[in-house]
Short mmCIF file of N, CA and C in Angstrom, two decimals:
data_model
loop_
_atom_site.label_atom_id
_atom_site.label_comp_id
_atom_site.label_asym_id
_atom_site.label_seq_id
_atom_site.Cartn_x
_atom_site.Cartn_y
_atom_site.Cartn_z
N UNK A 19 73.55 -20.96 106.85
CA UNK A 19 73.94 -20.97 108.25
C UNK A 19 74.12 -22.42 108.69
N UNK A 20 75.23 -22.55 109.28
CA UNK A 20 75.70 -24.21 109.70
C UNK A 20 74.54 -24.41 110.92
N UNK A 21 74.52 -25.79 110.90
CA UNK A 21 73.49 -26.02 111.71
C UNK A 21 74.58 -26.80 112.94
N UNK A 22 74.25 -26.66 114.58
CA UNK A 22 74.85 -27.11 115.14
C UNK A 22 74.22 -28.00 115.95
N UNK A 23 74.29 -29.16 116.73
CA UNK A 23 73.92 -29.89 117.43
C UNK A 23 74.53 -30.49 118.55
N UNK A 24 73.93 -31.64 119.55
CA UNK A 24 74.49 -32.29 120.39
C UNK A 24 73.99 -33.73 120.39
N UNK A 25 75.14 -34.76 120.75
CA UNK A 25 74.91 -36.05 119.96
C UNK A 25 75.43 -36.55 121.35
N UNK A 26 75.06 -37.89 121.84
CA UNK A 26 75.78 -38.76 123.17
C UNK A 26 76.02 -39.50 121.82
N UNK A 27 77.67 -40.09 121.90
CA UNK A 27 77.70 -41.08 121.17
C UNK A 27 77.82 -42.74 122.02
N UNK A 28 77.63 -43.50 121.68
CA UNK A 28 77.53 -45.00 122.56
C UNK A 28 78.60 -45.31 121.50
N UNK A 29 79.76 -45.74 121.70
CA UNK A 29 80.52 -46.40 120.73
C UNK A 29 80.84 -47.62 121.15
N UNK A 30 81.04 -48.93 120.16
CA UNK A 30 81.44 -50.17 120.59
C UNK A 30 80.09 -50.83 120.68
N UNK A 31 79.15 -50.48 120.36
CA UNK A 31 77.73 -51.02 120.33
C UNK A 31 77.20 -52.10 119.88
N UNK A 32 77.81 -52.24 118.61
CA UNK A 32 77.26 -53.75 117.73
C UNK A 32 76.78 -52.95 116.85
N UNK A 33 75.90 -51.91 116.64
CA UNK A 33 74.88 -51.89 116.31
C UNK A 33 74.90 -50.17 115.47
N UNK A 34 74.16 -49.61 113.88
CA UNK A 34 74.55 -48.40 113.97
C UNK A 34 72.82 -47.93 114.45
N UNK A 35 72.80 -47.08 115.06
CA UNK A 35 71.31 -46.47 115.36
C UNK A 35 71.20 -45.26 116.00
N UNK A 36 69.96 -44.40 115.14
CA UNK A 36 69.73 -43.11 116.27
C UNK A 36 68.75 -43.33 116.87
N UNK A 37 68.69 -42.26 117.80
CA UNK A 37 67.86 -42.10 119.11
C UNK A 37 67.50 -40.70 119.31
N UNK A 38 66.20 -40.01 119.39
CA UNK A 38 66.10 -38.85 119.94
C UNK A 38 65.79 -39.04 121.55
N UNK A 39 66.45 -38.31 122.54
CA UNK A 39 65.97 -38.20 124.04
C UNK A 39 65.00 -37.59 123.81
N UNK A 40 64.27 -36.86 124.99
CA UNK A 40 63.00 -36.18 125.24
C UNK A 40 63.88 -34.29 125.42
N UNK A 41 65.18 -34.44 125.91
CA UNK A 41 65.96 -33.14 125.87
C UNK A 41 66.17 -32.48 124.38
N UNK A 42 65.73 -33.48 123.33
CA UNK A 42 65.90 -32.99 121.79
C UNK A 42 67.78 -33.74 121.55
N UNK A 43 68.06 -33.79 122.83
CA UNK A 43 69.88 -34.31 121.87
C UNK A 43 69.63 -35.71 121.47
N UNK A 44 70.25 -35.68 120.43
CA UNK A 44 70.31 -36.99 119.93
C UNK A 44 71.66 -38.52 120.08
N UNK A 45 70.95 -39.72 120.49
CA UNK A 45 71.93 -40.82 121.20
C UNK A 45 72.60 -41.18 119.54
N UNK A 46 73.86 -41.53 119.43
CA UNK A 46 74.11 -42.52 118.40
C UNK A 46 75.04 -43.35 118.30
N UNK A 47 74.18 -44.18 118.26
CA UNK A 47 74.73 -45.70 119.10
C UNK A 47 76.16 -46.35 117.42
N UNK A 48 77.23 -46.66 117.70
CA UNK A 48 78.05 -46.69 116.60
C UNK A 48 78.68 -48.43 116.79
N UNK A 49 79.17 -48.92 115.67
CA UNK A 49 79.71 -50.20 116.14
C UNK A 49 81.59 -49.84 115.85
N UNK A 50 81.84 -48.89 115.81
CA UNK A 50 83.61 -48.31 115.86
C UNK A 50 83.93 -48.04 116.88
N UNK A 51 85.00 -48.77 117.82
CA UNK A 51 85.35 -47.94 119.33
C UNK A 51 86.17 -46.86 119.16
N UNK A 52 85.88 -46.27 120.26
CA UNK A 52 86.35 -44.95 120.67
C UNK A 52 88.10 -44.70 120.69
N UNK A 53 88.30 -45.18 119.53
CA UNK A 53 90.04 -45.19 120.13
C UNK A 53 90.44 -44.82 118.77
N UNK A 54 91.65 -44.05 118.67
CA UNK A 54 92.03 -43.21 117.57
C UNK A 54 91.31 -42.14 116.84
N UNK A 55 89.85 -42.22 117.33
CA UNK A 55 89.38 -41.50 116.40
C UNK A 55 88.10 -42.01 115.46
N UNK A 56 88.18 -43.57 115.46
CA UNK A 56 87.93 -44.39 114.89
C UNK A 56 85.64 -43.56 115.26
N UNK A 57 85.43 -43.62 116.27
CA UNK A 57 84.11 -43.45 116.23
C UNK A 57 83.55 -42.04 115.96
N UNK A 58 84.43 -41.14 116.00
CA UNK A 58 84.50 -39.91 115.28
C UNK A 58 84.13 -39.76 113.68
N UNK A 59 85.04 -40.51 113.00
CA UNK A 59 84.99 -40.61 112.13
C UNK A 59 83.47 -41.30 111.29
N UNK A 60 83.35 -42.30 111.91
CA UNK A 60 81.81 -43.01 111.79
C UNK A 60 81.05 -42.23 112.03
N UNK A 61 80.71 -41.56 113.07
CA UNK A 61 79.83 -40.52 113.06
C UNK A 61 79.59 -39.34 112.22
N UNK A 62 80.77 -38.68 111.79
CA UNK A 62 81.00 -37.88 111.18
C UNK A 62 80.52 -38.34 109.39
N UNK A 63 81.20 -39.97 109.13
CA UNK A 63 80.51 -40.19 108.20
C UNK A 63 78.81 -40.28 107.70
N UNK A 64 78.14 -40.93 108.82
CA UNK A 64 77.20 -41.38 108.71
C UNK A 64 76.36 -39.73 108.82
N UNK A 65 76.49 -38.86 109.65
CA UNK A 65 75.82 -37.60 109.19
C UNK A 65 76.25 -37.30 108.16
N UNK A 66 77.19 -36.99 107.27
CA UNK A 66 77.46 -37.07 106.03
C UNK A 66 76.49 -37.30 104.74
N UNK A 67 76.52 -38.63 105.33
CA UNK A 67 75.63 -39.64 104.41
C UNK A 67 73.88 -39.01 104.45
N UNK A 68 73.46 -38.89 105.31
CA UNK A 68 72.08 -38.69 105.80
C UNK A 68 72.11 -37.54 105.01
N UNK A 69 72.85 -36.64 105.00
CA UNK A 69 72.52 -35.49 104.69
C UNK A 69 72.78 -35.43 103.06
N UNK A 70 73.32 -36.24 102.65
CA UNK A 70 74.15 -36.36 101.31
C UNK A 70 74.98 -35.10 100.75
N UNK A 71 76.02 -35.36 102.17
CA UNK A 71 77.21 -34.01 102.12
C UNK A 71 78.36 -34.82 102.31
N UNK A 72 79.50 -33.84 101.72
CA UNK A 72 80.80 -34.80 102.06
C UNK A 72 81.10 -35.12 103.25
N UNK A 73 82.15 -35.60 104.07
CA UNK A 73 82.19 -36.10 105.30
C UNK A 73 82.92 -34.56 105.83
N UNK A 74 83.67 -33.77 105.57
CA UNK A 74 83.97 -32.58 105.62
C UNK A 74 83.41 -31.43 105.96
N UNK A 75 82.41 -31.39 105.78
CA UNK A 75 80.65 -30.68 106.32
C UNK A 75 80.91 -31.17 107.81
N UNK A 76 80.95 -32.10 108.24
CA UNK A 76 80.76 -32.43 109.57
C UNK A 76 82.11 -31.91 110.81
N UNK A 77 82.17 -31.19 111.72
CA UNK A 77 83.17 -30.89 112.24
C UNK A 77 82.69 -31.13 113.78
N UNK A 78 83.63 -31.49 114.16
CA UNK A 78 83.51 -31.27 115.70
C UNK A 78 84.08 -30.12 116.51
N UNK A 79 82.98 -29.58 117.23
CA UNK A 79 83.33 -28.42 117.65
C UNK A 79 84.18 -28.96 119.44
N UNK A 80 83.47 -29.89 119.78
CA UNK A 80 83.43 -29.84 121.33
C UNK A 80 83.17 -31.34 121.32
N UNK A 81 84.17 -31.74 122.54
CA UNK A 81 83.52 -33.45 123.13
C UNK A 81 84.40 -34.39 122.17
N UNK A 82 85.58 -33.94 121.82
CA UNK A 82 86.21 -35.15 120.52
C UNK A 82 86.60 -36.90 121.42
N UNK A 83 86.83 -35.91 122.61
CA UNK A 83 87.39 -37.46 123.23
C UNK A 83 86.48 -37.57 124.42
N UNK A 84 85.14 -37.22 124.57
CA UNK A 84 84.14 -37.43 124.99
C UNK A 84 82.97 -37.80 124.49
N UNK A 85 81.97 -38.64 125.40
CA UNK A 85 80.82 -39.48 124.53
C UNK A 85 79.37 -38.12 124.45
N UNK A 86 79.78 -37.08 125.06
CA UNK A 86 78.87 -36.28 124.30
C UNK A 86 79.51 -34.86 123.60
N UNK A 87 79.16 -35.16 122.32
CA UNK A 87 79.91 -34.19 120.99
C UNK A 87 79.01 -32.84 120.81
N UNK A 88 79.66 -31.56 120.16
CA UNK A 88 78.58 -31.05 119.91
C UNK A 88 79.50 -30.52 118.43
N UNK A 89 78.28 -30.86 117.33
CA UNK A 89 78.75 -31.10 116.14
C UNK A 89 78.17 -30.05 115.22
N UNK A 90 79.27 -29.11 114.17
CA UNK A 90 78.69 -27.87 113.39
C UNK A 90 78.71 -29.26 112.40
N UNK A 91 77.62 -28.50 111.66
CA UNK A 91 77.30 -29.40 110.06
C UNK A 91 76.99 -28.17 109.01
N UNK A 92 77.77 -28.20 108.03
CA UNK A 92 77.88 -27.04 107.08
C UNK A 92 76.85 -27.06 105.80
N UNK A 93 74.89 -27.01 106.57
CA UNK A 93 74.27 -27.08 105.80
C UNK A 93 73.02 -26.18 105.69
N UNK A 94 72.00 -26.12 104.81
CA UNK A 94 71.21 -25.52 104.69
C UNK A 94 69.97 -25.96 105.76
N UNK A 95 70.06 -27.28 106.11
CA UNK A 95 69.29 -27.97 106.83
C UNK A 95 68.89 -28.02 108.33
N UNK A 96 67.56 -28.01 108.50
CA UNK A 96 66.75 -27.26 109.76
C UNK A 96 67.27 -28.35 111.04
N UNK A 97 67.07 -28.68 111.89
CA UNK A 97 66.97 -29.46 112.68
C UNK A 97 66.34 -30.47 112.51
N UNK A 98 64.88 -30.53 112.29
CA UNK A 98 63.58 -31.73 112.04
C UNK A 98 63.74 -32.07 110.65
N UNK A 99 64.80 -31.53 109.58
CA UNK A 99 64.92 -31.91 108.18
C UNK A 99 65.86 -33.07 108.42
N UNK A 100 67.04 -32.91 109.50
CA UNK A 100 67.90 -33.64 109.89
C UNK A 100 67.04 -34.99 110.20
N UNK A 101 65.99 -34.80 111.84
CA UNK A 101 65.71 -35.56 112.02
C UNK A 101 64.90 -36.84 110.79
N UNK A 102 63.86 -36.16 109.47
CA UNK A 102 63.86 -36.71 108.66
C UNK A 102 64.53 -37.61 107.83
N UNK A 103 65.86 -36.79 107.79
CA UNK A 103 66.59 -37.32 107.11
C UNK A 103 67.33 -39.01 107.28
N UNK A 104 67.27 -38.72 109.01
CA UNK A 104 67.67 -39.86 110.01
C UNK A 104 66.68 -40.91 110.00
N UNK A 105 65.94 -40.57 109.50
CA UNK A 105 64.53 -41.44 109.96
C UNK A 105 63.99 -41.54 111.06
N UNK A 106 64.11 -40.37 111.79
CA UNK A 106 63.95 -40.44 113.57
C UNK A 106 62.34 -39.22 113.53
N UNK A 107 61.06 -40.18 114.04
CA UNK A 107 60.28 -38.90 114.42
C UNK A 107 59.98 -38.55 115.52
N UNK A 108 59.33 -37.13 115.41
CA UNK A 108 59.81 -36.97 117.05
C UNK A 108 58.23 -37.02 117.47
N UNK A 109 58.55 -37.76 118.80
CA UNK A 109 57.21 -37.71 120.07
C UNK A 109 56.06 -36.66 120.24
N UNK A 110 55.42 -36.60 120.22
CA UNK A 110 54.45 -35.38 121.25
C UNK A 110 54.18 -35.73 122.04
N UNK A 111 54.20 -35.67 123.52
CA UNK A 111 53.70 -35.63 124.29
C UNK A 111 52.19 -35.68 124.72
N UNK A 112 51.39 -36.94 124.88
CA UNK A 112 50.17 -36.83 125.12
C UNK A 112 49.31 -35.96 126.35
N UNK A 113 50.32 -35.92 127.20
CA UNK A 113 49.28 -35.10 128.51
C UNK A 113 50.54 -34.34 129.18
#
């Protein structure tokens, strides 16, 4: 079952990095601007990579020419396997 998600992308950043919010969507900050396609593609690669799937696995369902995407990924992989994968852990809430 494809796993689907929601990503804010920051493109033009400097910088490549994720971010979990406290809503569970995840920020990802890209250094490719938003023009042609160009930060699409980076994104699309770099989940790719994390996951060690082709870049083809990654589709955009929604948000192509908007900074928040919501992205099918054609894998076996849970949500928090993702976040592992990212190196992102997630918070608990102390009180």
């Amino acid at each position: 079952m494809p796993l689907v998600i929601e990503v804010k992308v920051v493109p033009s950043s400097g910088r490549v990095a994720w971010k979990l919010q406290e809503n569970n969507r995840l920020t990802c900050y890209l250094k490719s601007p938003a023009e042609k396609g160009k930060a699409n593609r980076e994104l699309c690669t770099l989940l790719a990579k994390a996951l060690r799937a082709p870049s083809a696995a990654c589709t955009i369902l929604s948000g192509a020419t908007s900074r928040l995407k919501r992205l099918r990924i054609d894998t076996d992989w849970s949500f928090d396997m993702l976040l592992e994968a990212l190196h992102i852990e997630r918070q608990m809430k102390l009180f």
